[in-house]
Amino acid sequence: MTRSRCREDQHECDKKCIPGNKTCDGINDCIDLSDENMCQEYILYCSQNSINKLNLQDYTSRVLIDELQNAVAMDIDIQQGMVYWTDIHHDSIHRAKIGAHNYSFEIVTQFNLESPEGIAVDWIGRKLYWTDGTPGKIEVSELDGRNRAVLISENVQRPRAIVVHPEYRLLFWTKWGKGAQIERCGMNGDSETRQVLVSNNINWPNGLTIDYQTERLWWVDAKMARIESMNFDGTDRRTQINGTNGELGHPFSLAVFGQSIFWTDWGQKLIYRTTKKDSSRRITVVKRLQNFSPMDIKIVHPHQQLKELNPCGLNNGQCSHLCLLSPNQDQQYSCFCPTGLKLWKDKRTCTIEDSPPYILFANSAGMFYSDVDLRHISPVLAGIAGIAAAIDVDLKNKYLYWSNVITDTIERVSLSHIGAVETIIKDHLESVDGIAYDWINRKLYWTDGRRRVIEVADPEEQNSRLTLIDEGLNKPRAIVLHPKTRYMYWTDWGVNAQIERCGMNGNLTTRETVVQGMLGFPNGLAIDYKEEKLWWADAMLDKIETSNLDGSLRRIVLAEESIHPFGLIVYNNSILWTDWVDNMIVKADKLAGQIYFSKDVGSFRPTGIRVVHEQMYPREINPCGRKKKGCSNLCLLNPKPPYYSCHCPNGMLLLPDRKSCRYKGFLG
């Protein structure tokens, strides 16, 4: 897509830039007339089962999107030509291109919603805000649903309608029922900017809208049967329409543009239009809708969303996650973290808020965090370049490692202050589907299925990479470590699939097959360090098995035709795995194999999974010690006494002292 040469608050035409406020002003400033094209306003309204377009010249209406369940609230992004809406049947948020021929739409958010009855698009900061009435909270996310965060949750009983004014960086919302109010706050949720604007003579404030031309806030009260307006600070409150005699019906939503006022009526299933000057004269612009009530209504016109520079800019304000507009004149934005993360001391990057235990998992959209009960899922690192397959964690130094199967690299990010991604290994990788971090000796191990090797490196030292095993492998996949016994275990997808183990120093005299026969695609591999058991998941045979560490006492724990496990982990009395059938994380009892919980994690297949907790990384004495036992390069754990051995990276030779290395061909 070609990027405009003009700023965000300007319009480009005739190889020049004109101020955005000169569009649709009735004066042709462009030779191609593009500044005055598409300036005729129209209405979008939803009627539970559909979203419709209303022509204001002849009042003809046509369906844009149909076969919806219960669309209630709606807003638009004129810049991208998108309409967003909430569905209280599925408790989800969706979006679609206005005028798309196939009427297809995508899910923006569908988890942990109970009654999303209000939605607002920040067209300057490019964010989405919504209310959730039953739990009483206001949330925010990117327009595509990433980086979702609870913005306001204190004293927000039954929030309903919500609107934003990005120019002033203000957010307005209504609270419904007993203790009904209209409040405002900075769009960054700053509690110091929070203010109650209306708290008396108000009951059911259903609809809320902003008249951007006169800078007034308007609302409808269904119980009081009124349409009212006021200044943004709550002063100069006026009753525009008083329908106490029943002529206002049951208003739900309203829109104001120029001299016109529009509102939807639940009781009569109509949409009305009147004027500010004479509200006693009204016309019906949408006649009685059969079976469905008209819900939200929006005016579509460029002046409803005037262009302005985004203070967050192209670099997202240097925020690692959310950059939200702020009414603070000195700092026009502030960085904000998704649920489960907290802002680090630099006020720009986010770190995980909870202490362990918690879950980390990956998919092609990024890295995600969840509590161990899988109640809330938040992105840790969204929009990575590529697809993460295997993951592991350095608990002590708080690093998350993963293999990227698109860029063929191994990368990491700090969990203490999530920011820039660091590439650890970038050359001569082809298909890394398994990685494992040695938390005792601080080394990183991985499999490469296409190159048929198992390798190791010190992530803190350059040029420390060593190929441990390059013989007798067909398609090595998952890998796990047992530093206490100093063994590594891996699965092999070859013609005769099997699970092997070997000393963590690659000593071939310790290599042996521990599980073979009745294996298809052994994807996930895990160790229960408390019970000293080996676990694996088979994606071809749709089963999960366990055995002793030497392969004895093998048993099938779970066999289901409906599963396709990828990543596997054992935690307390449960096994958890990522499943590709329905894009879920599944939890089952590790003894009986009974599935008792599953969590849909979106439209992308989940891959690697880890539970971050110290019991997953038992403490042991490091035989290599702090000084690597005199090894000049790599000191690796060995199952045999003295339980360590010195090794040289690829391209180097071990000298007769069995500790020092030199480059091959070097004569010095």
XYZ file of C-alpha atoms in Angstrom:
668
model
C 0.000 0.000 0.000
C 1.395 3.393 -0.991
C 1.923 5.711 1.961
C 0.648 9.270 1.647
C 3.211 12.063 1.675
C 0.862 14.129 3.833
C 0.438 14.133 7.586
C -2.440 12.335 9.263
C -4.337 15.626 9.676
C -4.047 16.523 5.994
C -5.654 15.503 2.701
C -3.499 14.721 -0.338
C -4.482 15.821 -3.828
C -2.795 17.276 -6.934
C 0.620 16.405 -5.432
C -0.009 18.740 -2.523
C -1.357 18.584 1.012
C -4.336 20.603 2.221
C -5.627 20.891 5.805
C -8.047 18.117 6.693
C -10.715 20.594 7.799
C -10.946 21.860 4.203
C -12.518 18.601 3.093
C -16.290 18.661 2.738
C -16.449 22.405 3.388
C -18.300 23.108 0.133
C -15.249 24.666 -1.562
C -13.261 22.749 -4.173
C -9.606 23.002 -3.162
C -8.477 20.081 -5.343
C -8.546 19.875 -9.133
C -9.723 16.273 -8.943
C -12.500 17.379 -6.527
C -11.432 14.622 -4.121
C -11.791 16.980 -1.160
C -15.528 17.320 -1.823
C -16.317 13.814 -3.089
C -18.069 11.331 -0.822
C -19.239 14.128 1.451
C -22.928 13.273 1.516
C -23.813 12.026 4.959
C -25.747 8.809 5.496
C -26.806 6.711 8.455
C -25.774 3.268 9.632
C -28.083 1.544 12.078
C -28.292 -1.946 13.510
C -31.524 -3.823 14.102
C -30.353 -6.821 16.122
C -30.104 -9.179 13.134
C -28.551 -6.782 10.611
C -26.551 -3.605 9.963
C -28.175 -1.276 7.482
C -27.424 1.842 5.444
C -29.996 4.637 5.258
C -29.907 7.199 2.444
C -30.949 10.580 3.856
C -32.108 11.951 0.497
C -34.880 9.468 -0.229
C -34.842 7.472 3.043
C -34.235 4.210 1.263
C -32.594 1.562 3.386
C -30.560 -1.478 2.417
C -28.944 -4.268 4.381
C -25.134 -4.243 4.544
C -24.583 -7.181 6.903
C -27.247 -9.683 7.882
C -27.725 -12.965 9.734
C -26.505 -11.428 12.991
C -27.775 -12.694 16.335
C -28.225 -9.655 18.561
C -26.193 -6.637 17.445
C -26.673 -3.857 19.982
C -23.920 -1.216 19.902
C -22.050 0.000 16.845
C -19.391 2.482 15.761
C -17.438 3.250 12.622
C -13.904 3.954 11.464
C -14.344 6.239 8.471
C -10.635 6.201 7.612
C -10.598 2.435 7.045
C -14.254 2.137 6.070
C -14.946 -0.331 8.883
C -17.984 -0.854 11.081
C -17.608 -2.374 14.570
C -20.437 -3.853 16.616
C -21.152 -5.792 19.796
C -23.261 -8.946 19.878
C -24.867 -9.716 23.232
C -26.065 -13.141 22.073
C -22.523 -14.426 21.563
C -21.017 -11.796 23.907
C -18.491 -10.812 21.291
C -17.231 -7.877 19.224
C -17.017 -7.979 15.423
C -16.007 -5.772 12.526
C -16.505 -5.690 8.759
C -15.700 -3.530 5.779
C -18.564 -1.165 4.934
C -19.891 -2.124 1.546
C -17.890 -5.349 1.248
C -19.474 -7.500 -1.424
C -19.181 -10.776 0.441
C -20.507 -9.311 3.702
C -17.864 -11.281 5.580
C -16.831 -10.114 9.025
C -14.188 -10.988 11.574
C -14.216 -11.493 15.315
C -12.332 -8.801 17.219
C -12.921 -10.066 20.774
C -14.915 -13.032 22.032
C -13.513 -14.012 25.432
C -14.456 -12.872 28.931
C -17.328 -10.675 27.766
C -20.718 -10.793 29.486
C -22.807 -7.874 28.236
C -20.926 -5.541 25.852
C -23.566 -2.850 25.271
C -21.430 0.117 24.207
C -18.557 0.581 21.772
C -16.490 3.534 20.519
C -13.721 3.885 17.926
C -10.785 6.226 18.564
C -10.009 7.157 14.968
C -6.945 9.236 15.916
C -5.155 6.915 18.373
C -6.496 3.857 16.497
C -8.037 2.133 19.521
C -11.315 0.446 20.387
C -13.200 1.110 23.641
C -16.214 -0.774 24.988
C -18.365 -1.235 28.075
C -19.194 -4.570 29.715
C -22.279 -4.091 31.851
C -22.521 -7.182 34.053
C -18.985 -7.179 35.503
C -18.973 -3.371 35.408
C -15.884 -2.330 33.478
C -14.611 -0.348 30.500
C -12.008 -1.977 28.288
C -9.706 -0.906 25.478
C -7.694 -2.670 22.787
C -6.094 -2.164 19.415
C -8.640 -2.007 16.591
C -7.976 -5.666 15.796
C -8.463 -6.770 19.420
C -4.801 -7.093 20.374
C -3.448 -5.735 23.659
C -6.787 -5.851 25.438
C -6.833 -4.115 28.817
C -9.308 -3.198 31.540
C -9.209 0.603 31.587
C -11.720 1.399 34.368
C -13.274 -1.094 36.803
C -13.933 0.831 40.016
C -17.453 2.171 40.624
C -18.653 1.377 37.115
C -21.962 -0.333 37.802
C -23.871 -1.278 34.654
C -22.022 0.902 32.123
C -23.844 1.151 28.817
C -23.238 3.780 26.116
C -19.746 5.109 25.427
C -18.292 7.788 23.112
C -14.860 9.380 22.633
C -13.587 12.800 21.644
C -9.989 12.177 20.503
C -9.255 15.869 19.909
C -9.751 16.565 23.628
C -8.635 13.013 24.591
C -11.881 12.480 26.510
C -14.002 9.413 27.107
C -17.705 9.658 28.116
C -20.000 6.868 29.307
C -23.388 6.284 30.922
C -24.186 4.192 33.996
C -27.657 2.680 33.920
C -30.327 1.975 36.527
C -30.020 2.801 40.218
C -27.348 5.404 40.695
C -27.491 6.308 37.014
C -24.844 8.794 35.904
C -22.929 10.213 33.003
C -19.189 10.372 33.574
C -16.073 11.357 31.702
C -12.405 10.524 31.953
C -9.211 10.877 29.965
C -8.915 8.273 27.234
C -5.941 6.833 29.092
C -8.135 6.030 32.113
C -6.335 8.487 34.406
C -8.412 8.535 37.604
C -7.444 12.159 38.265
C -9.365 13.201 35.153
C -12.490 11.255 36.078
C -15.553 13.415 36.691
C -19.291 12.850 37.222
C -21.199 15.139 34.846
C -24.818 14.137 35.545
C -26.160 12.332 38.617
C -29.651 13.740 39.193
C -32.855 13.524 37.158
C -31.469 10.609 35.193
C -32.535 6.944 35.148
C -32.052 4.972 31.927
C -29.447 6.829 29.856
C -29.414 4.423 26.929
C -27.837 6.397 24.109
C -24.931 8.834 24.093
C -23.479 10.876 21.246
C -21.292 13.902 20.584
C -22.211 16.855 18.396
C -18.689 17.542 17.131
C -19.742 20.748 15.366
C -21.189 22.469 18.458
C -19.109 20.488 20.973
C -21.964 19.274 23.107
C -22.741 15.887 24.642
C -26.223 14.455 23.949
C -28.098 11.541 25.529
C -31.488 9.843 25.619
C -33.162 8.695 28.824
C -35.728 5.962 28.120
C -37.412 6.094 31.532
C -37.499 9.885 31.782
C -38.503 10.027 28.086
C -36.083 12.836 27.324
C -33.398 13.851 24.896
C -30.922 16.190 26.566
C -27.561 17.852 25.942
C -24.829 19.697 27.848
C -21.292 21.015 27.570
C -18.402 18.589 27.972
C -17.890 19.749 31.570
C -21.530 19.129 32.526
C -22.639 22.769 32.438
C -25.524 24.259 30.455
C -27.728 21.169 30.630
C -30.736 21.481 28.324
C -33.782 19.338 27.628
C -34.193 19.185 23.859
C -37.210 16.853 23.735
C -39.479 16.079 26.678
C -41.718 13.159 25.818
C -43.410 12.574 29.151
C -46.780 12.330 27.364
C -45.613 9.238 25.532
C -44.727 10.818 22.210
C -41.017 9.911 22.604
C -41.742 6.213 23.079
C -38.788 4.159 24.292
C -35.667 5.806 22.824
C -32.534 3.676 22.727
C -29.860 5.498 20.710
C -29.397 8.854 19.022
C -27.182 10.692 16.530
C -26.756 14.431 15.969
C -25.367 16.116 12.857
C -25.788 19.716 11.757
C -29.366 20.725 12.609
C -30.694 17.158 12.609
C -31.409 14.807 15.506
C -32.049 11.112 14.869
C -33.088 8.457 17.367
C -34.210 4.845 17.448
C -37.426 3.823 19.234
C -37.691 0.341 20.737
C -41.373 0.550 21.512
C -42.590 1.436 18.039
C -39.632 -0.115 16.171
C -39.047 3.130 14.252
C -36.275 5.637 13.542
C -37.189 9.326 13.793
C -35.666 12.569 12.597
C -36.250 16.068 13.867
C -34.421 19.393 14.034
C -32.805 21.314 16.847
C -34.857 24.397 16.026
C -38.254 22.707 16.050
C -38.222 19.307 17.726
C -42.029 19.162 17.740
C -41.950 18.374 14.037
C -40.584 14.947 13.337
C -40.629 12.489 10.500
C -40.257 8.737 10.407
C -37.179 7.828 8.354
C -37.314 4.073 8.936
C -40.743 2.552 9.187
C -41.754 -0.203 11.557
C -39.238 -3.034 11.595
C -40.794 -6.471 11.774
C -39.723 -8.702 14.681
C -36.598 -6.649 15.472
C -36.003 -3.404 17.314
C -33.679 -0.695 15.950
C -30.647 -0.412 18.189
C -27.617 1.839 17.691
C -27.426 4.579 15.066
C -24.460 6.498 13.631
C -23.974 9.357 11.164
C -21.282 8.694 8.556
C -19.575 11.864 7.328
C -15.920 13.016 7.310
C -16.727 15.856 9.723
C -17.727 13.276 12.322
C -14.124 12.079 12.429
C -11.856 14.963 11.471
C -8.245 14.114 10.760
C -5.633 14.996 13.339
C -2.054 14.022 14.128
C -1.760 10.916 16.283
C 0.455 11.781 19.283
C 1.497 8.138 19.525
C 3.091 8.444 16.103
C 4.618 5.771 13.941
C 6.685 4.268 16.765
C 3.678 3.769 19.050
C 5.031 6.408 21.427
C 7.850 3.952 22.226
C 5.263 1.954 24.168
C 5.728 -1.810 24.140
C 1.961 -2.394 24.081
C -0.857 0.179 24.282
C -0.348 3.864 23.573
C -3.419 5.790 24.757
C -4.300 9.424 24.184
C -4.091 11.597 27.286
C -5.691 14.975 28.096
C -2.412 15.986 29.732
C -1.119 18.889 27.650
C 2.524 18.178 28.460
C 2.377 14.461 27.659
C -0.390 13.879 25.127
C -0.293 10.114 25.483
C 0.621 7.478 28.041
C 1.713 3.863 27.764
C -0.680 1.243 29.112
C -0.421 -2.503 29.606
C -2.828 -5.333 28.733
C -4.523 -7.224 31.533
C -1.982 -9.351 33.377
C 0.918 -7.042 32.586
C 2.130 -3.969 34.453
C 4.123 -0.923 33.443
C 7.834 -1.125 34.159
C 9.790 1.704 35.791
C 10.602 3.231 32.389
C 6.840 3.901 31.939
C 7.008 2.497 28.412
C 7.495 -1.256 28.552
C 5.326 -3.876 30.213
C 6.190 -6.809 32.427
C 4.089 -9.663 33.750
C 2.133 -8.499 36.760
C 1.459 -11.788 38.515
C 4.024 -13.757 40.417
C 4.373 -17.337 39.231
C 2.594 -19.622 38.604
C 1.215 -18.510 35.262
C 0.970 -19.893 31.743
C 2.798 -18.726 28.632
C 1.844 -20.011 25.202
C 2.486 -19.096 21.576
C 0.654 -18.944 18.279
C 1.236 -17.216 14.955
C -0.107 -13.942 16.415
C 2.512 -13.770 19.178
C 3.146 -14.771 22.787
C 0.370 -14.863 25.362
C -0.003 -14.925 29.128
C -2.739 -16.531 31.232
C -3.350 -17.312 34.864
C -3.122 -21.047 35.585
C -6.918 -21.311 35.614
C -7.058 -19.863 32.090
C -9.584 -17.202 33.075
C -7.818 -14.276 31.402
C -5.559 -14.277 28.362
C -3.365 -11.296 27.462
C -0.679 -10.770 24.845
C 2.868 -10.648 26.144
C 4.367 -9.967 22.754
C 2.025 -9.393 19.819
C 2.761 -9.206 16.132
C 6.140 -10.940 16.065
C 7.693 -11.347 12.620
C 7.064 -15.003 11.889
C 5.521 -17.904 13.792
C 6.684 -19.170 17.172
C 6.686 -22.968 17.535
C 8.539 -24.177 20.616
C 9.003 -22.014 23.704
C 10.853 -22.226 27.011
C 11.631 -19.952 29.942
C 14.704 -18.895 31.881
C 12.999 -18.373 35.223
C 16.002 -16.897 37.046
C 16.894 -14.255 34.472
C 13.286 -13.890 33.274
C 13.685 -14.570 29.576
C 11.179 -16.146 27.219
C 12.806 -18.106 24.377
C 11.152 -19.361 21.199
C 11.918 -20.856 17.826
C 10.660 -18.876 14.829
C 9.814 -21.299 12.005
C 9.342 -18.549 9.414
C 12.589 -16.657 9.901
C 14.436 -19.833 11.030
C 15.836 -18.166 14.116
C 15.804 -18.617 17.880
C 14.740 -15.462 19.698
C 14.065 -14.197 23.191
C 12.498 -11.309 25.058
C 12.831 -10.128 28.647
C 9.800 -10.841 30.805
C 10.963 -8.194 33.284
C 10.489 -5.339 30.808
C 9.007 -6.610 27.570
C 10.539 -4.698 24.726
C 12.843 -5.412 21.811
C 13.148 -8.982 20.559
C 16.692 -10.330 20.628
C 17.856 -12.922 18.089
C 20.063 -15.551 19.770
C 20.702 -17.955 16.873
C 20.151 -16.800 13.302
C 22.311 -18.872 10.923
C 22.049 -22.430 9.606
C 18.665 -23.258 11.114
C 15.944 -24.888 9.032
C 13.218 -26.470 11.160
C 13.529 -25.892 14.901
C 10.429 -27.449 16.472
C 11.865 -28.052 19.911
C 13.874 -25.932 22.356
C 14.753 -26.431 26.028
C 16.594 -24.200 28.469
C 18.926 -25.763 31.053
C 18.086 -23.680 34.102
C 20.913 -25.203 36.179
C 23.819 -24.728 33.780
C 22.210 -21.913 31.719
C 22.466 -23.468 28.255
C 19.957 -23.579 25.404
C 19.247 -26.837 23.539
C 17.249 -27.320 20.338
C 16.322 -29.816 17.657
C 16.457 -29.132 13.921
C 14.275 -31.663 12.101
C 15.321 -30.816 8.561
C 19.043 -30.790 9.340
C 18.592 -33.834 11.623
C 20.658 -32.483 14.499
C 20.470 -31.597 18.176
C 22.487 -28.540 19.170
C 23.386 -26.455 22.219
C 24.697 -22.935 22.859
C 25.317 -20.497 25.681
C 22.805 -17.683 24.987
C 25.090 -15.192 26.742
C 28.167 -15.977 24.643
C 28.592 -15.494 20.917
C 30.062 -18.288 18.811
C 29.283 -20.903 21.448
C 27.098 -23.125 19.282
C 27.853 -26.863 19.281
C 26.242 -29.716 17.342
C 25.793 -32.469 19.936
C 24.164 -35.209 17.855
C 24.089 -35.470 14.065
C 23.830 -39.238 13.542
C 20.886 -41.598 13.666
C 18.246 -38.879 13.712
C 15.327 -38.816 11.255
C 13.163 -35.886 12.268
C 13.881 -34.806 15.856
C 11.026 -32.766 17.281
C 10.288 -31.964 20.932
C 13.089 -31.837 23.513
C 13.105 -31.651 27.334
C 15.881 -31.670 29.931
C 16.368 -33.383 33.276
C 19.348 -31.562 34.847
C 19.175 -33.659 38.018
C 20.090 -36.820 36.093
C 21.817 -34.713 33.408
C 19.850 -36.344 30.578
C 18.030 -34.817 27.640
C 15.010 -36.481 26.015
C 13.661 -35.953 22.511
C 11.000 -37.268 20.176
C 11.742 -38.414 16.623
C 9.115 -38.375 13.880
C 10.999 -40.790 11.645
C 9.611 -43.852 9.858
C 9.935 -45.672 13.145
C 8.939 -42.896 15.534
C 10.572 -43.114 18.938
C 11.653 -41.249 22.045
C 15.345 -41.227 22.934
C 17.559 -39.890 25.655
C 21.212 -39.011 25.958
C 23.502 -37.214 28.351
C 23.206 -33.449 28.102
C 26.803 -33.332 26.897
C 25.947 -35.516 23.873
C 27.971 -38.496 25.143
C 26.879 -41.223 22.712
C 27.670 -43.997 25.220
C 24.684 -42.717 27.219
C 22.315 -42.599 24.248
C 19.403 -45.042 24.286
C 15.843 -45.458 23.025
C 13.353 -45.307 25.880
C 10.005 -45.525 24.017
C 9.302 -47.160 20.673
C 6.402 -48.847 18.926
C 2.824 -47.553 18.639
C 4.031 -44.000 18.010
C 2.972 -41.752 15.126
C 3.686 -38.043 15.498
C 5.007 -37.596 19.067
C 4.673 -33.809 19.284
C 4.666 -32.693 22.864
C 7.167 -33.939 25.435
C 7.239 -33.117 29.131
C 8.700 -34.304 32.415
C 6.846 -34.460 35.704
C 9.788 -33.623 37.959
C 7.837 -34.385 41.125
C 6.784 -37.874 40.070
C 9.855 -38.493 37.863
C 7.674 -39.404 34.872
C 8.006 -38.843 31.150
C 4.944 -37.591 29.222
C 4.261 -37.246 25.504
C 1.407 -36.389 23.148
C 0.871 -38.148 19.822
C -0.865 -36.031 17.158
C -1.278 -38.926 14.714
C -2.712 -41.484 17.131
C -4.643 -38.858 19.127
C -3.412 -39.917 22.538
C -1.365 -38.816 25.532
C 0.912 -41.308 27.299
C 3.309 -41.501 30.221
C 6.080 -43.771 31.481
C 8.980 -43.878 33.859
C 12.046 -41.939 32.743
C 13.572 -45.159 31.401
C 10.438 -45.956 29.371
C 9.108 -48.654 31.705
C 5.531 -48.788 32.996
C 4.207 -47.112 29.846
C 0.470 -46.380 29.867
C -2.112 -44.482 27.839
C -3.672 -41.732 29.922
C -6.027 -40.278 27.326
C -7.107 -41.332 23.836
C -9.558 -39.118 21.960
C -10.151 -38.967 18.216
C -11.092 -35.309 18.533
C -7.693 -34.066 19.751
C -4.558 -32.964 17.887
C -2.033 -32.068 20.604
C 1.060 -29.999 19.855
C 2.628 -28.649 23.057
C 2.352 -30.447 26.400
C 3.121 -29.612 30.019
C 2.480 -31.265 33.403
C 1.513 -29.091 36.352
C 0.481 -30.399 39.770
C -2.256 -32.968 39.129
C -3.054 -31.769 35.634
C -1.773 -32.122 32.105
C -2.239 -29.194 29.738
C -1.778 -29.205 25.995
C -2.285 -26.935 23.022
C -4.717 -28.482 20.553
C -5.045 -27.775 16.831
C -8.549 -29.174 16.298
C -10.426 -26.239 17.836
C -7.467 -23.941 18.646
C -7.698 -24.611 22.366
C -5.698 -25.149 25.494
C -7.034 -28.290 27.150
C -6.678 -29.352 30.764
C -7.128 -32.913 32.057
C -6.561 -34.943 35.196
C -3.142 -36.583 34.886
C -4.214 -39.769 36.660
C -7.625 -40.482 35.151
C -7.114 -38.612 31.884
C -10.492 -36.956 32.215
C -10.748 -33.609 30.403
C -12.288 -31.074 32.759
C -11.531 -27.751 31.096
C -10.779 -26.275 27.685
C -10.162 -22.708 26.614
C -10.634 -21.361 23.098
C -7.629 -19.162 22.362
C -8.679 -17.567 19.082
C -8.367 -18.116 15.370
C -4.676 -19.125 15.349
C -3.285 -22.530 16.231
C -1.577 -22.540 19.639
C 1.885 -24.120 19.657
C 4.351 -24.152 22.556
C 3.155 -23.902 26.161
C 4.875 -23.522 29.531
C 3.800 -23.122 33.134
C 6.121 -20.621 34.801
C 6.714 -21.714 38.382
C 9.750 -22.721 40.396
C 8.435 -26.261 40.859
C 8.771 -26.685 37.084
C 12.495 -25.929 37.427
C 13.754 -27.848 40.527
C 16.928 -26.504 42.079
C 20.080 -28.588 41.796
C 23.799 -28.057 42.317
C 25.504 -27.101 39.066
C 28.474 -29.477 38.543
C 30.053 -26.887 36.214
C 30.007 -24.250 38.945
C 30.386 -20.556 38.325
C 33.791 -20.794 36.628
C 32.936 -23.671 34.279
C 35.460 -25.980 36.001
C 38.220 -24.351 34.011
C 36.616 -25.002 30.604
C 37.659 -22.309 28.153
C 34.345 -22.465 26.289
C 31.459 -24.828 27.020
C 30.967 -26.819 30.205
C 28.081 -29.283 29.798
C 26.372 -31.608 32.252
C 27.320 -35.294 32.077
C 25.397 -38.276 33.539
C 28.720 -39.878 34.455
C 31.227 -38.700 37.051
C 32.506 -36.049 37.497
C 29.121 -34.996 36.042
C 30.502 -32.387 33.663
C 32.745 -32.253 30.603
C 34.388 -29.484 28.592
C 33.425 -28.963 24.957
C 34.310 -26.713 22.051
C 31.926 -24.845 19.723
C 31.652 -25.857 16.095
C 34.846 -25.052 14.222
C 37.097 -25.560 17.256
C 39.065 -28.489 18.666
C 39.543 -29.621 22.271
C 43.174 -29.601 23.278
C 44.853 -32.479 25.150
C 44.228 -30.789 28.503
C 40.510 -31.540 27.875
C 39.642 -27.979 28.894
C 40.990 -25.573 26.266
C 39.855 -25.033 22.678
C 41.529 -23.766 19.533
C 40.213 -23.103 16.043
C 40.676 -25.890 13.527
C 43.690 -25.263 11.313
C 45.199 -22.807 13.799
C 48.867 -23.750 14.389
C 49.660 -21.357 17.218
